[in-house]
Every structure is written in C-alpha cells, then in structure tokens.
Amino acid sequence: MSRHTPSMSVMVAAARKAARGLQRDFGEVENLQVSLKGPANFVTAADKKAEKVIFQELSKARPGYGFLMEEGGVVEGADKSHRWIIDPLDGTTNFLHGIPMFSISIGLEREGQIVAGLVYNPISDEMFIAEKGQGAFLNDRRIRVAARRELAQSVVACGTPDLGRPEHERYLTELRQVMLQVAGVRRMGSAALDLAYVAAGRFDAYWEANLAPWDVAAGIILVREAGGFVSDLSGREDMLKTGGILAGNETLHRQLGDVLKKAHKPAV
Ligand code: IPD
Ligand code: CA
Ligand code: CA
C-alpha cells in the first residue's frame, strides 16, 4: 500500500474530479466522430474545462502555490517555493479520435525540484503516483521499471512530430537506428503515459524531443521512484528546459542513449 502525503491526496482528488468531466466528454467525442466537422472545438472545450477543475481544486486546497498549466500558462503564487505543473489532457489527438489512451498529468515542484507526480488515465482507471523517497504506485500497487538488459528484447516507446511540427527528419534518422536494434517500437500518443508505462515496466525505455514541462514533470518522478533513470537527450538533467527525454532502467537508458547519439554521427 502507498502512504500518501496530504498533498498527494489533494492531487488525487483534483484528478478524479476532472476525470469525471473528461469521461463524459470522451463518450460524446466518440459520437461526434461520424460528423464531418469532427469534434475539434468540443475537445478544446473539454481540455479547458478539465484544467479549470484541477486549478480550482488545487487552489482551494493549497492557496498560494503557483501554477504552470498548458492552457492557462503561468499563475504566480504568494508561496514562491511551490508550483503545480499541469497538463489536463495529455494525448489530445487520441481523445479527438476516440482512442482511449490519454491522461491527466499533475506534478508538484518544491524549490525547483519535482517532489510528487500523478498520471491518471480516466478510461482505464489507472492512477500512477509517486512522491520523492516513497516509491511509485499504480492503483496502490508498487511498480518498478523492467529489468531487461538487452535492447533486442525491449519494447521502446517514442513520440513522433505531428504534421506542421519541426524535426521530422531527425526522428526518421533516430527511428531507423532504434528499429534495427529493439524488439518493438511503440508510439502511444501521451508522453505522460509513456513515462508512467516505463515506471510500470510495460515499456522498457522511451525517448522523445520537443516536449513541454507539463508533458513530463509528473512522469519523471514516476520513473525515478520506480528505480529508473531519466535524462534529456544529451544525458543531462535539463528535461524541463530542453524538452528532450530519455527514460529506462540504468542499462537500457545508457544503451538507447548511445544508439540515438550514433544515429546522428556520419558513417565513417
Ligand atoms: C502531446 C502528447 C504526445 C507528444 C506531443 C505532446 P498533448 O501532448 O504528449 O504524446 O508526442 O509532443 O504535445 O498535446 O496531447 O497535450
Ligand atoms: Ca501534453
Ligand atoms: Ca494537453
């Protein structure tokens, strides 16, 4: 069983409340698939509504904490040492297409360090949580990163840039090399869930570039508390600044990092 701090209970309550709205809206989105215009505006509204619920719940419980939110941006708090980092709907493209693979992501930063993280898939009702020094949990069951040591036996997740986003060539270069070495590659569509899956040992490793802090803040502590390693793509701890992320157990983190590095070196 996990022992929550009061802050984690607050995060869980906020996520569950927002999730009820997302569950309802997701049902509606599935109906809207058949309309020609599709559910795009509806999804934007669902996203904003979820963020508002989380913002209200957390502000009520912890007045003074600051916020960094995907939709609402930065909200300064009187308490400068605490900040919530929130993505109310990670996996928007999946949500929009009726694919039940998306999440709510809430991270808590104290003095610039992530001390708690929650990633919740409202459809599968899987709640991943972690607090510094307390381990990582999935629905109250302790989770750990996978123990595999060979890339050839590993399932590795990644992100690919959507239409109109930069760096398609870079991804093609990296994917080509990774595909040649691993058992399988997955592109699931929610960076927060990708990290949660690494923490739970479902994915052996994961990498992606150009992410925002709200995509990864909660997932980073999940992986670390599950015994895994996380860095940016150059092996440094600047994930929130560079937007690059590389995660796995110690061995696969290093091996995947080497493959990615080599992918960008000209053949000699
Ligand atoms: C996206 C997802 C996706 C990742 C994108 C993110 P959103 O977040 O995490 O997996 O590849 O880069 O922007 O837009 O669905 O919140
Ligand atoms: Ca996101
Ligand atoms: Ca989002």
PDB file of C-alpha atoms and ligand atoms in Angstrom:
ATOM      1  CA  MET A   1       0.000   0.000   0.000  1.00  0.00           C
ATOM      2  CA  SER A   2       1.179   3.524  -0.687  1.00  0.00           C
ATOM      3  CA  ARG A   3       1.338   6.083   2.106  1.00  0.00           C
ATOM      4  CA  HIS A   4       0.135   9.367   0.634  1.00  0.00           C
ATOM      5  CA  THR A   5       1.123  12.736   1.964  1.00  0.00           C
ATOM      6  CA  PRO A   6      -1.803  15.158   2.261  1.00  0.00           C
ATOM      7  CA  SER A   7      -0.532  16.893  -0.920  1.00  0.00           C
ATOM      8  CA  MET A   8      -0.901  13.660  -2.884  1.00  0.00           C
ATOM      9  CA  SER A   9      -4.446  13.198  -1.586  1.00  0.00           C
ATOM     10  CA  VAL A  10      -5.217  16.674  -2.886  1.00  0.00           C
ATOM     11  CA  MET A  11      -3.742  15.820  -6.293  1.00  0.00           C
ATOM     12  CA  VAL A  12      -5.682  12.546  -6.492  1.00  0.00           C
ATOM     13  CA  ALA A  13      -8.956  14.275  -5.591  1.00  0.00           C
ATOM     14  CA  ALA A  14      -8.402  17.020  -8.203  1.00  0.00           C
ATOM     15  CA  ALA A  15      -7.539  14.483 -10.908  1.00  0.00           C
ATOM     16  CA  ARG A  16     -10.565  12.307 -10.132  1.00  0.00           C
ATOM     17  CA  LYS A  17     -12.907  15.273 -10.263  1.00  0.00           C
ATOM     18  CA  ALA A  18     -11.542  16.480 -13.628  1.00  0.00           C
ATOM     19  CA  ALA A  19     -11.584  12.908 -14.918  1.00  0.00           C
ATOM     20  CA  ARG A  20     -15.352  12.649 -14.454  1.00  0.00           C
ATOM     21  CA  GLY A  21     -15.787  15.504 -16.958  1.00  0.00           C
ATOM     22  CA  LEU A  22     -13.289  14.007 -19.388  1.00  0.00           C
ATOM     23  CA  GLN A  23     -15.016  10.608 -19.206  1.00  0.00           C
ATOM     24  CA  ARG A  24     -18.363  12.201 -20.096  1.00  0.00           C
ATOM     25  CA  ASP A  25     -16.838  14.314 -22.863  1.00  0.00           C
ATOM     26  CA  PHE A  26     -14.946  11.350 -24.294  1.00  0.00           C
ATOM     27  CA  GLY A  27     -18.244   9.495 -24.654  1.00  0.00           C
ATOM     28  CA  GLU A  28     -19.597  12.471 -26.585  1.00  0.00           C
ATOM     29  CA  VAL A  29     -16.478  12.658 -28.775  1.00  0.00           C
ATOM     30  CA  GLU A  30     -16.991   9.036 -29.800  1.00  0.00           C
ATOM     31  CA  ASN A  31     -20.458  10.032 -31.071  1.00  0.00           C
ATOM     32  CA  LEU A  32     -19.098  13.090 -32.886  1.00  0.00           C
ATOM     33  CA  GLN A  33     -16.652  11.029 -34.979  1.00  0.00           C
ATOM     34  CA  VAL A  34     -19.331  10.478 -37.562  1.00  0.00           C
ATOM     35  CA  SER A  35     -19.941  14.205 -38.103  1.00  0.00           C
ATOM     36  CA  LEU A  36     -17.954  15.744 -40.954  1.00  0.00           C
ATOM     37  CA  LYS A  37     -16.621  18.646 -38.923  1.00  0.00           C
ATOM     38  CA  GLY A  38     -15.443  16.309 -36.198  1.00  0.00           C
ATOM     39  CA  PRO A  39     -15.210  17.101 -32.510  1.00  0.00           C
ATOM     40  CA  ALA A  40     -12.210  19.532 -32.545  1.00  0.00           C
ATOM     41  CA  ASN A  41     -13.907  22.514 -30.859  1.00  0.00           C
ATOM     42  CA  PHE A  42     -15.639  20.248 -28.413  1.00  0.00           C
ATOM     43  CA  VAL A  43     -12.293  18.731 -27.417  1.00  0.00           C
ATOM     44  CA  THR A  44     -10.691  22.148 -26.874  1.00  0.00           C
ATOM     45  CA  ALA A  45     -13.562  22.994 -24.533  1.00  0.00           C
ATOM     46  CA  ALA A  46     -13.216  19.662 -22.668  1.00  0.00           C
ATOM     47  CA  ASP A  47      -9.495  20.301 -22.222  1.00  0.00           C
ATOM     48  CA  LYS A  48     -10.049  23.804 -20.802  1.00  0.00           C
ATOM     49  CA  LYS A  49     -12.853  22.620 -18.544  1.00  0.00           C
ATOM     50  CA  ALA A  50     -10.658  19.873 -17.064  1.00  0.00           C
ATOM     51  CA  GLU A  51      -7.860  22.345 -16.408  1.00  0.00           C
ATOM     52  CA  LYS A  52     -10.249  24.728 -14.677  1.00  0.00           C
ATOM     53  CA  VAL A  53     -11.482  21.973 -12.362  1.00  0.00           C
ATOM     54  CA  ILE A  54      -7.921  20.978 -11.435  1.00  0.00           C
ATOM     55  CA  PHE A  55      -6.904  24.614 -10.947  1.00  0.00           C
ATOM     56  CA  GLN A  56      -9.877  25.297  -8.683  1.00  0.00           C
ATOM     57  CA  GLU A  57      -9.406  22.172  -6.592  1.00  0.00           C
ATOM     58  CA  LEU A  58      -5.679  22.700  -6.087  1.00  0.00           C
ATOM     59  CA  SER A  59      -6.051  26.440  -5.368  1.00  0.00           C
ATOM     60  CA  LYS A  60      -8.693  25.695  -2.770  1.00  0.00           C
ATOM     61  CA  ALA A  61      -6.545  23.087  -1.027  1.00  0.00           C
ATOM     62  CA  ARG A  62      -3.207  24.916  -1.316  1.00  0.00           C
ATOM     63  CA  PRO A  63      -3.824  28.656  -1.579  1.00  0.00           C
ATOM     64  CA  GLY A  64      -0.654  30.463  -2.575  1.00  0.00           C
ATOM     65  CA  TYR A  65       1.011  27.737  -4.644  1.00  0.00           C
ATOM     66  CA  GLY A  66       1.940  28.826  -8.176  1.00  0.00           C
ATOM     67  CA  PHE A  67       0.867  27.107 -11.413  1.00  0.00           C
ATOM     68  CA  LEU A  68       2.321  26.230 -14.784  1.00  0.00           C
ATOM     69  CA  MET A  69      -0.508  24.934 -16.969  1.00  0.00           C
ATOM     70  CA  GLU A  70      -0.706  24.038 -20.625  1.00  0.00           C
ATOM     71  CA  GLU A  71      -3.822  26.089 -21.278  1.00  0.00           C
ATOM     72  CA  GLY A  72      -3.663  28.811 -18.627  1.00  0.00           C
ATOM     73  CA  GLY A  73       0.108  29.330 -18.620  1.00  0.00           C
ATOM     74  CA  VAL A  74       1.858  30.709 -15.558  1.00  0.00           C
ATOM     75  CA  VAL A  75      -0.061  31.811 -12.476  1.00  0.00           C
ATOM     76  CA  GLU A  76       2.250  33.248  -9.832  1.00  0.00           C
ATOM     77  CA  GLY A  77       1.514  32.339  -6.240  1.00  0.00           C
ATOM     78  CA  ALA A  78       2.380  34.079  -2.985  1.00  0.00           C
ATOM     79  CA  ASP A  79       4.290  30.920  -1.991  1.00  0.00           C
ATOM     80  CA  LYS A  80       7.310  31.051  -4.291  1.00  0.00           C
ATOM     81  CA  SER A  81       8.661  27.646  -3.297  1.00  0.00           C
ATOM     82  CA  HIS A  82       5.739  25.554  -4.608  1.00  0.00           C
ATOM     83  CA  ARG A  83       4.373  25.184  -8.107  1.00  0.00           C
ATOM     84  CA  TRP A  84       1.916  22.798  -9.751  1.00  0.00           C
ATOM     85  CA  ILE A  85       2.743  21.723 -13.308  1.00  0.00           C
ATOM     86  CA  ILE A  86      -0.393  20.562 -15.108  1.00  0.00           C
ATOM     87  CA  ASP A  87      -1.465  19.015 -18.376  1.00  0.00           C
ATOM     88  CA  PRO A  88      -5.223  18.458 -18.045  1.00  0.00           C
ATOM     89  CA  LEU A  89      -5.372  16.311 -21.170  1.00  0.00           C
ATOM     90  CA  ASP A  90      -2.213  14.671 -22.476  1.00  0.00           C
ATOM     91  CA  GLY A  91      -2.969  12.753 -25.639  1.00  0.00           C
ATOM     92  CA  THR A  92      -5.351  15.226 -27.267  1.00  0.00           C
ATOM     93  CA  THR A  93      -5.052  13.620 -30.683  1.00  0.00           C
ATOM     94  CA  ASN A  94      -6.127  10.272 -29.227  1.00  0.00           C
ATOM     95  CA  PHE A  95      -9.025  11.889 -27.354  1.00  0.00           C
ATOM     96  CA  LEU A  96     -10.122  13.663 -30.528  1.00  0.00           C
ATOM     97  CA  HIS A  97     -10.155  10.386 -32.452  1.00  0.00           C
ATOM     98  CA  GLY A  98     -11.954   8.367 -29.814  1.00  0.00           C
ATOM     99  CA  ILE A  99      -8.830   6.431 -28.837  1.00  0.00           C
ATOM    100  CA  PRO A 100      -8.982   5.742 -25.077  1.00  0.00           C
ATOM    101  CA  MET A 101      -5.315   6.487 -24.424  1.00  0.00           C
ATOM    102  CA  PHE A 102      -4.909   9.860 -22.745  1.00  0.00           C
ATOM    103  CA  SER A 103      -4.159  11.177 -19.301  1.00  0.00           C
ATOM    104  CA  ILE A 104      -4.255  13.910 -16.725  1.00  0.00           C
ATOM    105  CA  SER A 105      -0.783  14.850 -15.537  1.00  0.00           C
ATOM    106  CA  ILE A 106      -0.052  16.792 -12.341  1.00  0.00           C
ATOM    107  CA  GLY A 107       3.421  17.453 -10.972  1.00  0.00           C
ATOM    108  CA  LEU A 108       4.371  19.297  -7.804  1.00  0.00           C
ATOM    109  CA  GLU A 109       7.605  21.255  -7.680  1.00  0.00           C
ATOM    110  CA  ARG A 110       9.217  22.346  -4.407  1.00  0.00           C
ATOM    111  CA  GLU A 111      12.198  24.714  -4.569  1.00  0.00           C
ATOM    112  CA  GLY A 112      12.605  23.840  -8.254  1.00  0.00           C
ATOM    113  CA  GLN A 113      12.576  20.058  -7.638  1.00  0.00           C
ATOM    114  CA  ILE A 114       9.741  17.751  -8.618  1.00  0.00           C
ATOM    115  CA  VAL A 115       8.594  16.090  -5.393  1.00  0.00           C
ATOM    116  CA  ALA A 116       5.315  14.482  -6.457  1.00  0.00           C
ATOM    117  CA  GLY A 117       3.712  13.302  -9.687  1.00  0.00           C
ATOM    118  CA  LEU A 118       0.397  11.836 -10.771  1.00  0.00           C
ATOM    119  CA  VAL A 119      -0.613  10.466 -14.175  1.00  0.00           C
ATOM    120  CA  TYR A 120      -4.186   9.237 -14.498  1.00  0.00           C
ATOM    121  CA  ASN A 121      -5.898   7.508 -17.415  1.00  0.00           C
ATOM    122  CA  PRO A 122      -9.605   8.131 -16.749  1.00  0.00           C
ATOM    123  CA  ILE A 123     -10.734   5.422 -19.176  1.00  0.00           C
ATOM    124  CA  SER A 124      -8.667   2.516 -17.882  1.00  0.00           C
ATOM    125  CA  ASP A 125      -8.921   3.998 -14.357  1.00  0.00           C
ATOM    126  CA  GLU A 126      -5.184   3.601 -13.885  1.00  0.00           C
ATOM    127  CA  MET A 127      -3.727   6.029 -11.349  1.00  0.00           C
ATOM    128  CA  PHE A 128       0.065   6.263 -11.341  1.00  0.00           C
ATOM    129  CA  ILE A 129       1.521   8.224  -8.419  1.00  0.00           C
ATOM    130  CA  ALA A 130       4.939   8.877  -6.929  1.00  0.00           C
ATOM    131  CA  GLU A 131       6.420  11.040  -4.209  1.00  0.00           C
ATOM    132  CA  LYS A 132      10.076  11.659  -3.536  1.00  0.00           C
ATOM    133  CA  GLY A 133      11.552   8.840  -1.492  1.00  0.00           C
ATOM    134  CA  GLN A 134       8.252   6.940  -1.292  1.00  0.00           C
ATOM    135  CA  GLY A 135       8.362   4.744  -4.417  1.00  0.00           C
ATOM    136  CA  ALA A 136       5.942   4.663  -7.354  1.00  0.00           C
ATOM    137  CA  PHE A 137       2.491   3.090  -7.370  1.00  0.00           C
ATOM    138  CA  LEU A 138      -0.205   2.039  -9.809  1.00  0.00           C
ATOM    139  CA  ASN A 139      -3.597   1.950  -8.099  1.00  0.00           C
ATOM    140  CA  ASP A 140      -1.825   1.446  -4.775  1.00  0.00           C
ATOM    141  CA  ARG A 141       0.373  -1.382  -6.044  1.00  0.00           C
ATOM    142  CA  ARG A 142       4.138  -0.758  -6.008  1.00  0.00           C
ATOM    143  CA  ILE A 143       5.625  -0.546  -9.507  1.00  0.00           C
ATOM    144  CA  ARG A 144       9.179  -0.909 -10.773  1.00  0.00           C
ATOM    145  CA  VAL A 145      10.897  -0.396 -14.104  1.00  0.00           C
ATOM    146  CA  ALA A 146      11.525  -3.506 -16.211  1.00  0.00           C
ATOM    147  CA  ALA A 147      14.719  -5.441 -15.569  1.00  0.00           C
ATOM    148  CA  ARG A 148      15.596  -6.304 -19.210  1.00  0.00           C
ATOM    149  CA  ARG A 149      19.178  -5.561 -20.173  1.00  0.00           C
ATOM    150  CA  GLU A 150      19.120  -6.240 -23.913  1.00  0.00           C
ATOM    151  CA  LEU A 151      17.711  -3.794 -26.437  1.00  0.00           C
ATOM    152  CA  ALA A 152      16.923  -6.748 -28.676  1.00  0.00           C
ATOM    153  CA  GLN A 153      14.323  -7.912 -26.143  1.00  0.00           C
ATOM    154  CA  SER A 154      12.958  -4.472 -25.347  1.00  0.00           C
ATOM    155  CA  VAL A 155       9.828  -2.611 -26.321  1.00  0.00           C
ATOM    156  CA  VAL A 156      10.725   1.035 -26.691  1.00  0.00           C
ATOM    157  CA  ALA A 157       8.266   3.921 -26.871  1.00  0.00           C
ATOM    158  CA  CYS A 158       8.788   7.206 -28.646  1.00  0.00           C
ATOM    159  CA  GLY A 159       6.994  10.288 -29.857  1.00  0.00           C
ATOM    160  CA  THR A 160       6.811  11.412 -33.463  1.00  0.00           C
ATOM    161  CA  PRO A 161       6.205  15.018 -34.534  1.00  0.00           C
ATOM    162  CA  ASP A 162       2.705  15.795 -35.785  1.00  0.00           C
ATOM    163  CA  LEU A 163       2.064  17.473 -39.108  1.00  0.00           C
ATOM    164  CA  GLY A 164       3.402  21.016 -39.068  1.00  0.00           C
ATOM    165  CA  ARG A 165       5.827  20.367 -36.205  1.00  0.00           C
ATOM    166  CA  PRO A 166       9.589  20.575 -36.704  1.00  0.00           C
ATOM    167  CA  GLU A 167      12.179  17.809 -36.831  1.00  0.00           C
ATOM    168  CA  HIS A 168      10.590  15.082 -38.943  1.00  0.00           C
ATOM    169  CA  GLU A 169      13.996  14.260 -40.449  1.00  0.00           C
ATOM    170  CA  ARG A 170      15.641  13.973 -37.063  1.00  0.00           C
ATOM    171  CA  TYR A 171      13.001  11.452 -35.942  1.00  0.00           C
ATOM    172  CA  LEU A 172      13.331   9.403 -39.100  1.00  0.00           C
ATOM    173  CA  THR A 173      17.073   9.187 -38.539  1.00  0.00           C
ATOM    174  CA  GLU A 174      16.644   8.098 -34.929  1.00  0.00           C
ATOM    175  CA  LEU A 175      13.784   5.687 -35.606  1.00  0.00           C
ATOM    176  CA  ARG A 176      15.734   3.934 -38.339  1.00  0.00           C
ATOM    177  CA  GLN A 177      18.572   3.129 -35.938  1.00  0.00           C
ATOM    178  CA  VAL A 178      16.363   2.215 -32.981  1.00  0.00           C
ATOM    179  CA  MET A 179      14.124  -0.062 -35.067  1.00  0.00           C
ATOM    180  CA  LEU A 180      17.182  -2.012 -36.136  1.00  0.00           C
ATOM    181  CA  GLN A 181      18.087  -2.819 -32.535  1.00  0.00           C
ATOM    182  CA  VAL A 182      14.946  -3.315 -30.465  1.00  0.00           C
ATOM    183  CA  ALA A 183      12.164  -5.912 -30.294  1.00  0.00           C
ATOM    184  CA  GLY A 184       9.461  -3.338 -30.999  1.00  0.00           C
ATOM    185  CA  VAL A 185       8.740   0.393 -31.149  1.00  0.00           C
ATOM    186  CA  ARG A 186       5.508   1.995 -29.895  1.00  0.00           C
ATOM    187  CA  ARG A 187       4.050   5.483 -30.405  1.00  0.00           C
ATOM    188  CA  MET A 188       1.209   5.767 -27.963  1.00  0.00           C
ATOM    189  CA  GLY A 189       0.372   9.466 -28.084  1.00  0.00           C
ATOM    190  CA  SER A 190       0.602  10.579 -24.450  1.00  0.00           C
ATOM    191  CA  ALA A 191       4.065  11.443 -23.185  1.00  0.00           C
ATOM    192  CA  ALA A 192       2.855  11.338 -19.572  1.00  0.00           C
ATOM    193  CA  LEU A 193       1.515   7.804 -20.050  1.00  0.00           C
ATOM    194  CA  ASP A 194       4.677   6.758 -21.892  1.00  0.00           C
ATOM    195  CA  LEU A 195       6.680   7.650 -18.787  1.00  0.00           C
ATOM    196  CA  ALA A 196       4.128   6.017 -16.482  1.00  0.00           C
ATOM    197  CA  TYR A 197       4.381   2.839 -18.584  1.00  0.00           C
ATOM    198  CA  VAL A 198       8.174   2.889 -18.251  1.00  0.00           C
ATOM    199  CA  ALA A 199       7.716   3.229 -14.484  1.00  0.00           C
ATOM    200  CA  ALA A 200       5.358   0.228 -14.510  1.00  0.00           C
ATOM    201  CA  GLY A 201       7.793  -1.911 -16.544  1.00  0.00           C
ATOM    202  CA  ARG A 202       5.439  -2.077 -19.556  1.00  0.00           C
ATOM    203  CA  PHE A 203       7.802  -0.137 -21.781  1.00  0.00           C
ATOM    204  CA  ASP A 204      11.473  -0.902 -21.334  1.00  0.00           C
ATOM    205  CA  ALA A 205      12.555   2.541 -22.462  1.00  0.00           C
ATOM    206  CA  TYR A 206      11.244   5.762 -24.029  1.00  0.00           C
ATOM    207  CA  TRP A 207      12.611   8.791 -25.787  1.00  0.00           C
ATOM    208  CA  GLU A 208      11.146  11.940 -27.306  1.00  0.00           C
ATOM    209  CA  ALA A 209      12.186  15.512 -28.138  1.00  0.00           C
ATOM    210  CA  ASN A 210      10.425  18.892 -28.033  1.00  0.00           C
ATOM    211  CA  LEU A 211       8.170  18.201 -25.076  1.00  0.00           C
ATOM    212  CA  ALA A 212       6.798  20.790 -22.675  1.00  0.00           C
ATOM    213  CA  PRO A 213       7.306  20.696 -18.884  1.00  0.00           C
ATOM    214  CA  TRP A 214       3.661  19.702 -18.312  1.00  0.00           C
ATOM    215  CA  ASP A 215       4.101  16.625 -20.545  1.00  0.00           C
ATOM    216  CA  VAL A 216       6.892  15.187 -18.406  1.00  0.00           C
ATOM    217  CA  ALA A 217       7.028  16.723 -14.901  1.00  0.00           C
ATOM    218  CA  ALA A 218       4.904  14.024 -13.253  1.00  0.00           C
ATOM    219  CA  GLY A 219       6.295  11.177 -15.366  1.00  0.00           C
ATOM    220  CA  ILE A 220       9.898  11.948 -14.455  1.00  0.00           C
ATOM    221  CA  ILE A 221       9.381  11.337 -10.747  1.00  0.00           C
ATOM    222  CA  LEU A 222       7.302   8.230 -11.527  1.00  0.00           C
ATOM    223  CA  VAL A 223      10.204   6.673 -13.429  1.00  0.00           C
ATOM    224  CA  ARG A 224      12.793   7.658 -10.831  1.00  0.00           C
ATOM    225  CA  GLU A 225      10.748   6.399  -7.913  1.00  0.00           C
ATOM    226  CA  ALA A 226      10.250   3.152  -9.833  1.00  0.00           C
ATOM    227  CA  GLY A 227      14.032   2.742  -9.899  1.00  0.00           C
ATOM    228  CA  GLY A 228      14.581   4.060 -13.417  1.00  0.00           C
ATOM    229  CA  PHE A 229      16.827   6.667 -14.984  1.00  0.00           C
ATOM    230  CA  VAL A 230      15.656   9.827 -16.756  1.00  0.00           C
ATOM    231  CA  SER A 231      17.706  12.455 -18.545  1.00  0.00           C
ATOM    232  CA  ASP A 232      17.382  14.760 -21.510  1.00  0.00           C
ATOM    233  CA  LEU A 233      18.732  13.604 -24.861  1.00  0.00           C
ATOM    234  CA  SER A 234      22.269  14.720 -24.082  1.00  0.00           C
ATOM    235  CA  GLY A 235      22.312  12.812 -20.798  1.00  0.00           C
ATOM    236  CA  ARG A 236      21.854  15.914 -18.635  1.00  0.00           C
ATOM    237  CA  GLU A 237      19.116  16.677 -16.152  1.00  0.00           C
ATOM    238  CA  ASP A 238      17.675  19.556 -18.190  1.00  0.00           C
ATOM    239  CA  MET A 239      14.487  17.794 -19.342  1.00  0.00           C
ATOM    240  CA  LEU A 240      12.183  20.667 -18.409  1.00  0.00           C
ATOM    241  CA  LYS A 241      14.401  23.158 -20.253  1.00  0.00           C
ATOM    242  CA  THR A 242      15.462  21.228 -23.369  1.00  0.00           C
ATOM    243  CA  GLY A 243      12.205  19.301 -23.831  1.00  0.00           C
ATOM    244  CA  GLY A 244      14.141  16.121 -24.596  1.00  0.00           C
ATOM    245  CA  ILE A 245      13.594  12.960 -22.603  1.00  0.00           C
ATOM    246  CA  LEU A 246      15.237   9.554 -22.359  1.00  0.00           C
ATOM    247  CA  ALA A 247      13.992   7.034 -19.785  1.00  0.00           C
ATOM    248  CA  GLY A 248      14.549   3.397 -18.850  1.00  0.00           C
ATOM    249  CA  ASN A 249      16.413   1.240 -16.390  1.00  0.00           C
ATOM    250  CA  GLU A 250      20.071   2.149 -15.923  1.00  0.00           C
ATOM    251  CA  THR A 251      21.337  -0.219 -18.645  1.00  0.00           C
ATOM    252  CA  LEU A 252      18.746   0.496 -21.316  1.00  0.00           C
ATOM    253  CA  HIS A 253      18.859   4.232 -20.606  1.00  0.00           C
ATOM    254  CA  ARG A 254      22.561   4.152 -21.445  1.00  0.00           C
ATOM    255  CA  GLN A 255      22.208   1.817 -24.431  1.00  0.00           C
ATOM    256  CA  LEU A 256      19.340   3.737 -26.024  1.00  0.00           C
ATOM    257  CA  GLY A 257      21.239   6.994 -25.428  1.00  0.00           C
ATOM    258  CA  ASP A 258      24.211   5.516 -27.320  1.00  0.00           C
ATOM    259  CA  VAL A 259      22.035   4.391 -30.246  1.00  0.00           C
ATOM    260  CA  LEU A 260      20.497   7.873 -30.526  1.00  0.00           C
ATOM    261  CA  LYS A 261      23.897   9.536 -30.383  1.00  0.00           C
ATOM    262  CA  LYS A 262      25.280   7.239 -33.067  1.00  0.00           C
ATOM    263  CA  ALA A 263      22.234   7.831 -35.277  1.00  0.00           C
ATOM    264  CA  HIS A 264      23.371  11.433 -35.727  1.00  0.00           C
ATOM    265  CA  LYS A 265      27.028  10.639 -36.409  1.00  0.00           C
ATOM    266  CA  PRO A 266      28.018  10.450 -40.078  1.00  0.00           C
ATOM    267  CA  ALA A 267      29.092   6.910 -41.075  1.00  0.00           C
ATOM    268  CA  VAL A 268      32.876   6.563 -41.466  1.00  0.00           C
TER     269      VAL A 268
HETATM  270  C1  IPD B   1       1.291  15.641 -26.695  1.00  0.00           C
HETATM  271  C2  IPD B   1       1.454  14.196 -26.286  1.00  0.00           C
HETATM  272  C3  IPD B   1       2.225  13.431 -27.332  1.00  0.00           C
HETATM  273  C4  IPD B   1       3.569  14.079 -27.628  1.00  0.00           C
HETATM  274  C5  IPD B   1       3.364  15.535 -28.017  1.00  0.00           C
HETATM  275  C6  IPD B   1       2.641  16.287 -26.918  1.00  0.00           C
HETATM  276  P1  IPD B   1      -0.934  16.939 -25.906  1.00  0.00           P
HETATM  277  O1  IPD B   1       0.598  16.388 -25.697  1.00  0.00           O
HETATM  278  O2  IPD B   1       2.125  14.083 -25.066  1.00  0.00           O
HETATM  279  O3  IPD B   1       2.468  12.097 -26.943  1.00  0.00           O
HETATM  280  O4  IPD B   1       4.187  13.384 -28.672  1.00  0.00           O
HETATM  281  O5  IPD B   1       4.585  16.140 -28.277  1.00  0.00           O
HETATM  282  O6  IPD B   1       2.467  17.636 -27.297  1.00  0.00           O
HETATM  283  O7  IPD B   1      -0.856  17.983 -26.993  1.00  0.00           O
HETATM  284  O8  IPD B   1      -1.753  15.787 -26.293  1.00  0.00           O
HETATM  285  O9  IPD B   1      -1.238  17.518 -24.579  1.00  0.00           O
HETATM  286 CA    CA B   2       0.755  17.231 -23.425  1.00  0.00          CA
HETATM  287 CA    CA B   3      -2.572  18.757 -23.317  1.00  0.00          CA
END
